[in-house]
Short mmCIF file of C-alpha atoms in Angstrom, two decimals:
data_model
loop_
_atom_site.label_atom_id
_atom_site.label_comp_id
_atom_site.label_asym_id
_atom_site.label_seq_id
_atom_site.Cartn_x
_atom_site.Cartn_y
_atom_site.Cartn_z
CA UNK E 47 14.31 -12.34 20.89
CA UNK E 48 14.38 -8.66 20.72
CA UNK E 49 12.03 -7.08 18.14
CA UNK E 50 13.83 -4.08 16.48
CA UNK E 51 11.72 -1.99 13.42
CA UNK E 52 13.18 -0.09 10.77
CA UNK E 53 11.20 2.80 8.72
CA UNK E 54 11.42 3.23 5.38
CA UNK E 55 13.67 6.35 5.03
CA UNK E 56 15.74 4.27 8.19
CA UNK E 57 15.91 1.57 5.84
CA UNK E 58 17.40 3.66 3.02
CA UNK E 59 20.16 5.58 5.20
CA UNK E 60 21.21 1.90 6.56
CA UNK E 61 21.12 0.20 3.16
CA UNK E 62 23.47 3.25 1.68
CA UNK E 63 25.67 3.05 4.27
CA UNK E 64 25.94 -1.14 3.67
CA UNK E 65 26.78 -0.72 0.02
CA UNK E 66 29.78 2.28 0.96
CA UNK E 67 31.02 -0.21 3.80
CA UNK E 68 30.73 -3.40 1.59
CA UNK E 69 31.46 -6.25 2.02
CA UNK E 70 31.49 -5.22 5.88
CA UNK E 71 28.60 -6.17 7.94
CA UNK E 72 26.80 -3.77 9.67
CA UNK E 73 27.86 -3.40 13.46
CA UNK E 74 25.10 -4.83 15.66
CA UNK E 75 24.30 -4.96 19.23
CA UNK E 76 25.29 -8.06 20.65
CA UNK E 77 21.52 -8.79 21.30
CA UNK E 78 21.44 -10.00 17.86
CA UNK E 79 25.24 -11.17 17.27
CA UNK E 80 23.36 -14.79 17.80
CA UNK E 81 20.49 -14.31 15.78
CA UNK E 82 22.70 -13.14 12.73
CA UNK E 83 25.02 -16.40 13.31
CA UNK E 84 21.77 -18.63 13.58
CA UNK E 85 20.84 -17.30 10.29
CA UNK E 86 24.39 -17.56 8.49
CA UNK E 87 23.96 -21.16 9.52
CA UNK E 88 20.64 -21.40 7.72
CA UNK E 89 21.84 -20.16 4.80
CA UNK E 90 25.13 -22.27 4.66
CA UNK E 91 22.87 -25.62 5.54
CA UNK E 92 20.65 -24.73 2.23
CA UNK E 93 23.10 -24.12 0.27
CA UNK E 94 25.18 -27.28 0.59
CA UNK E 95 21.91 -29.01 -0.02
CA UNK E 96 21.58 -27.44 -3.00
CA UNK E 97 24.89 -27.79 -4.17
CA UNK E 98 25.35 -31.63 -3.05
CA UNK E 99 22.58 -32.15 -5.11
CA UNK E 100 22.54 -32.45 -9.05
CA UNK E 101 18.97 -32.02 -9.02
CA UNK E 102 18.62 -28.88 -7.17
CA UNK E 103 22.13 -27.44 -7.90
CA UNK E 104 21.11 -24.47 -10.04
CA UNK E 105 17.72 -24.62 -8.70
CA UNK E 106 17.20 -20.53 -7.23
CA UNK E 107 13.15 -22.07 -6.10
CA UNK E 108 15.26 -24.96 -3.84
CA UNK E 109 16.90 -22.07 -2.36
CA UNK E 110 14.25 -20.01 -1.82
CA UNK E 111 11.69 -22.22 -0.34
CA UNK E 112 14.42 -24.56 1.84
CA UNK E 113 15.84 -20.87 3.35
CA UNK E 114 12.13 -20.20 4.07
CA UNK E 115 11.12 -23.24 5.10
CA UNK E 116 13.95 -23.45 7.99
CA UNK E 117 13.78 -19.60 8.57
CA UNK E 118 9.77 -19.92 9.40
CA UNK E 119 10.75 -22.75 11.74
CA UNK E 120 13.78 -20.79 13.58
CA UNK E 121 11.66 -17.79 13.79
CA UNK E 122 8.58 -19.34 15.53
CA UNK E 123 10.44 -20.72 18.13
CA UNK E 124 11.93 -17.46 19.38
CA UNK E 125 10.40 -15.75 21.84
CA UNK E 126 9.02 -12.27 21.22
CA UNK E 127 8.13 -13.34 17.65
CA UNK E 128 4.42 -13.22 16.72
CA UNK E 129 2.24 -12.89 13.92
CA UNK E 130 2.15 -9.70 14.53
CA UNK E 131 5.52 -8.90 14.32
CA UNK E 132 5.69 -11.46 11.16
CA UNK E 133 3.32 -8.30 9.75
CA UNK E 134 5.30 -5.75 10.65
CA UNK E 135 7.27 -4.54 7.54
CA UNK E 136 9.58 -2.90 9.26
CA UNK E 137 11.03 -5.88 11.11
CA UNK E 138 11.35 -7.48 7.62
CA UNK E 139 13.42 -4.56 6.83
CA UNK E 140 15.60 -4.56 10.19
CA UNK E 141 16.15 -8.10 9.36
CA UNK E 142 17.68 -7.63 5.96
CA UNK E 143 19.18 -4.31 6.51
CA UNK E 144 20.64 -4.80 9.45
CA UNK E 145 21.03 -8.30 10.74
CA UNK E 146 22.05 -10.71 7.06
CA UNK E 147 22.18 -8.12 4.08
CA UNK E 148 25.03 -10.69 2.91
CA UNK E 149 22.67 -13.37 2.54
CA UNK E 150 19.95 -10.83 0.80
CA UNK E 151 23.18 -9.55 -1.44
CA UNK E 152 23.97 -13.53 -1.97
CA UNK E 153 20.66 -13.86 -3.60
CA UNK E 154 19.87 -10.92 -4.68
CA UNK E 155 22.96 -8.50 -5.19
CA UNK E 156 23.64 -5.39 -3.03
CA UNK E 157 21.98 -2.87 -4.45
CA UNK E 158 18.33 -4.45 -5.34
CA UNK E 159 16.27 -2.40 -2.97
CA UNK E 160 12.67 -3.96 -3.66
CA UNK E 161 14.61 -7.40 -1.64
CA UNK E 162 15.77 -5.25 1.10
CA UNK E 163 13.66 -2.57 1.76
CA UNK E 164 11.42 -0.53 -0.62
CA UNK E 165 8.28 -2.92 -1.75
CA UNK E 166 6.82 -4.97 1.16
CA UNK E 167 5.69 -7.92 -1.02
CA UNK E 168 9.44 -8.28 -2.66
CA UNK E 169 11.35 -8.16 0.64
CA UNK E 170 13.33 -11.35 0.16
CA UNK E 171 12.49 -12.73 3.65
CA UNK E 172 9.18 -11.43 4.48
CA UNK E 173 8.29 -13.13 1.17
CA UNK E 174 9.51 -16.58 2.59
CA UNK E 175 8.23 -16.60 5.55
CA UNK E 176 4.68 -15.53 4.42
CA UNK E 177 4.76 -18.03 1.98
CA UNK E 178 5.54 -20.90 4.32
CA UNK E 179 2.52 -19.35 6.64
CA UNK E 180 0.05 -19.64 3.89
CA UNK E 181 1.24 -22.98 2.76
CA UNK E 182 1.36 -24.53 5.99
CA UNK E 183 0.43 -28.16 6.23
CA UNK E 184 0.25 -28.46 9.99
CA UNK E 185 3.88 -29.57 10.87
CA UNK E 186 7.24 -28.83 9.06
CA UNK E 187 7.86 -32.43 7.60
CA UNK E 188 4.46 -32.45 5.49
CA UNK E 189 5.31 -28.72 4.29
CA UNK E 190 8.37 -29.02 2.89
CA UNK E 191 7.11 -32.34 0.92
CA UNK E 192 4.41 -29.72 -0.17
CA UNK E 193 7.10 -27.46 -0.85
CA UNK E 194 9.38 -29.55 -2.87
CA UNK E 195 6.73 -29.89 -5.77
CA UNK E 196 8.62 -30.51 -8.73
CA UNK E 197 6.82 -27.75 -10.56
CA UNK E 198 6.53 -25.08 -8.10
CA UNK E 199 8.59 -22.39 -8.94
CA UNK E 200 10.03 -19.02 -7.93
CA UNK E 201 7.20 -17.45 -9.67
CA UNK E 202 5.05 -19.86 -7.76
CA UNK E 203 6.25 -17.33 -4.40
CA UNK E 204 5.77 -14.54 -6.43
CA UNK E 205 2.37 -15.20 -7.82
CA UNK E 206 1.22 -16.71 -4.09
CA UNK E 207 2.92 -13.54 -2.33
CA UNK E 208 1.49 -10.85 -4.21
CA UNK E 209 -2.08 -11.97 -4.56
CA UNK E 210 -2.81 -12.88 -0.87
CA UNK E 211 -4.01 -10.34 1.58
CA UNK E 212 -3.29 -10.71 5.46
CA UNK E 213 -7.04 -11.67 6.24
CA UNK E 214 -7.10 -15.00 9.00
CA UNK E 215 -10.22 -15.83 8.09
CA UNK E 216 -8.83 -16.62 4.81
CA UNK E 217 -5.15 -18.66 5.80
CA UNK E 218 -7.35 -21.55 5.33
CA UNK E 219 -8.01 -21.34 1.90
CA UNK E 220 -4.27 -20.10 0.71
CA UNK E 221 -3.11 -23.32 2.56
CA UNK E 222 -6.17 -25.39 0.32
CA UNK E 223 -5.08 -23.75 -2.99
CA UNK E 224 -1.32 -24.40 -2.74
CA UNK E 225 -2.10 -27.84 -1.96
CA UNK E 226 -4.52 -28.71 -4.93
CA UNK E 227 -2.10 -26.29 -7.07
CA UNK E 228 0.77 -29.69 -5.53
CA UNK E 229 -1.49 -32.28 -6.33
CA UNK E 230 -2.57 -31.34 -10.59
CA UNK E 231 -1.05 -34.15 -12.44
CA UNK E 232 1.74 -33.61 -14.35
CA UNK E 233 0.16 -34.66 -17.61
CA UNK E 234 -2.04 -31.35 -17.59
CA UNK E 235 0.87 -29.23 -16.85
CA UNK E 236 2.54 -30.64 -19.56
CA UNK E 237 1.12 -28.86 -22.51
CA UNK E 238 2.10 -25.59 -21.00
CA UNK E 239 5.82 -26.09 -21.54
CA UNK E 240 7.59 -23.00 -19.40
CA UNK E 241 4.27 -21.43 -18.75
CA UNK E 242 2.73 -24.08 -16.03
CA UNK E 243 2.74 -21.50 -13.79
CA UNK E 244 0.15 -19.67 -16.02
CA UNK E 245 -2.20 -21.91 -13.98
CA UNK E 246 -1.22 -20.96 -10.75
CA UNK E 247 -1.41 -17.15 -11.79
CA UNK E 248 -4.94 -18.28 -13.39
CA UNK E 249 -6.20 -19.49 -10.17
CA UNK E 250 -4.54 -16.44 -8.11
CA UNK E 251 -6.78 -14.06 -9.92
CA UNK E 252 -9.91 -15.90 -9.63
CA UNK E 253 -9.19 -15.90 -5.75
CA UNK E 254 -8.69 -12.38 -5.45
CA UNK E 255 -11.89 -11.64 -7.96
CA UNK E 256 -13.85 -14.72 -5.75
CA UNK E 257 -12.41 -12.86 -2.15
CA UNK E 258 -14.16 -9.34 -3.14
CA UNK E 259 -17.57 -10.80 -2.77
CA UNK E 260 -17.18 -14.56 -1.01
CA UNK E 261 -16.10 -15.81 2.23
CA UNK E 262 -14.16 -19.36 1.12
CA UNK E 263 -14.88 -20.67 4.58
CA UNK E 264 -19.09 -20.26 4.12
CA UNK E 265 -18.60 -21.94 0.54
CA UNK E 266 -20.36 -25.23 0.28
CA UNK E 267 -17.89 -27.80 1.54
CA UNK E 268 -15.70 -25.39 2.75
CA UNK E 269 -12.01 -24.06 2.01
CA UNK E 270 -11.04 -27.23 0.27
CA UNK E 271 -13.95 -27.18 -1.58
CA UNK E 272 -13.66 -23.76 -2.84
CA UNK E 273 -9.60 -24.04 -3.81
CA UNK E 274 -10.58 -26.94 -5.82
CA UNK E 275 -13.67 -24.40 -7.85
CA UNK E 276 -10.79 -22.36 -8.53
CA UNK E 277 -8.67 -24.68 -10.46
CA UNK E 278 -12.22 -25.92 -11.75
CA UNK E 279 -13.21 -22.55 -13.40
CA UNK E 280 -9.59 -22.18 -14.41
CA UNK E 281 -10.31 -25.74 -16.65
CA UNK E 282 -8.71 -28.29 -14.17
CA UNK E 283 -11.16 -30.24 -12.36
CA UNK E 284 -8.93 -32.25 -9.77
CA UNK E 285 -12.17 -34.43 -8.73
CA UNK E 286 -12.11 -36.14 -12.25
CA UNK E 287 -7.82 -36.73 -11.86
#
């Protein structure tokens, strides 16, 4: 797999010339004629998933997180592709400039630039991808069971994306806190109606507050043990459940 970077103001210019050539792809070099087609085929499996599937069929999370889920898997068996490059915004943005702005636009519309380009931590597939990283279970089976949480939501991505940092020392500890945010009963999300994922943002804070000043992996117990003080101080103590 070739690695190809955009910059931001490359970004723009491309984008702007998408929209005036809509709905026409940009032209590619053939390097990545296979790539784009491997990822059309991604996006075409999730959605008939989705919309063979009562349960899921207006479900914009089961897209997001199914997309993600097989796009972290195609990704990490290319070669050339790294966690390095994973942390390179402006692969993100050659990606959905260049390569699939159709299935960006399909999700997104044409013209949202924080999806495409402009904010790192909205970029529609950067965001996936990260968020499969951090809530890696150690093989793709046990992941997406994590990931299919009836009560994880797109603001569960959202909240998750934008209050992580890119730390390794602290993977760990993401990977702990989506997993105990998967496992809090239903009966205590309950009483929150449509703002369960209050919680999650809850918990989200205290990490980033707890980060400033604590390594999770020298906490007592370790990472697990430290997710689950989170949801503790947050007034959900998962060792009593």
């Amino acid at each position: 797999m070739i690695i190809r970077t955009l910059t931001r103001g490359q970004a723009q210019e491309a984008m702007q010339n998408w929209i005036n050539n809509y709905p026409n792809l940009p032209v590619i070099d053939s390097d990545f004629e296979q790539l784009r087609a491997d990822l059309h085929a991604i996006n075409d499996t999730v959605r008939k998933e989705r919309n063979n599937n009562p349960e899921y069929e207006k479900s914009y999370y089961y897209l997001d997180y199914r997309f993600g889920v097989l796009l972290y898997d195609y990704l990490n068996k290319q070669k050339g592709f790294s966690l390095r490059v994973a942390a390179n915004d402006g692969f993100w943005r050659f990606l959905s400039v260049i390569v699939v702005p159709d299935i960006v636009a399909q999700r997104w519309g044409k013209d949202n630039e924080s999806h495409f380009w402009s904010q790192p931590t909205r970029n529609w597939l950067r965001s996936l991808w990260w968020f499969v990283h951090l809530s890696w279970q150690g093989d793709l089976e046990t992941t997406n069971q994590l990931l299919s949480c009836p009560h994880f939501t797109t603001d569960t991505i959202l909240n998750f994306e934008e209050r992580t940092g890119r730390k390794g020392t602290y993977v760990e500890a993401y990977r702990n806190i989506i997993k105990c945010y998967a496992s809090v009963p239903k009966s205590m999300l309950k009483p929150r109606g449509k703002n369960s994922d209050d919680l999650f943002r809850v918990v989200m804070k205290l990490n980033t507050a707890k980060m400033l000043v604590l390594d999770p992996a020298l906490y007592l117990g370790g990472e697990e043990a430290y997710a689950k003080s989170l949801f503790r101080d947050a007034g959900v103590d998962l060792d009593a459940t």
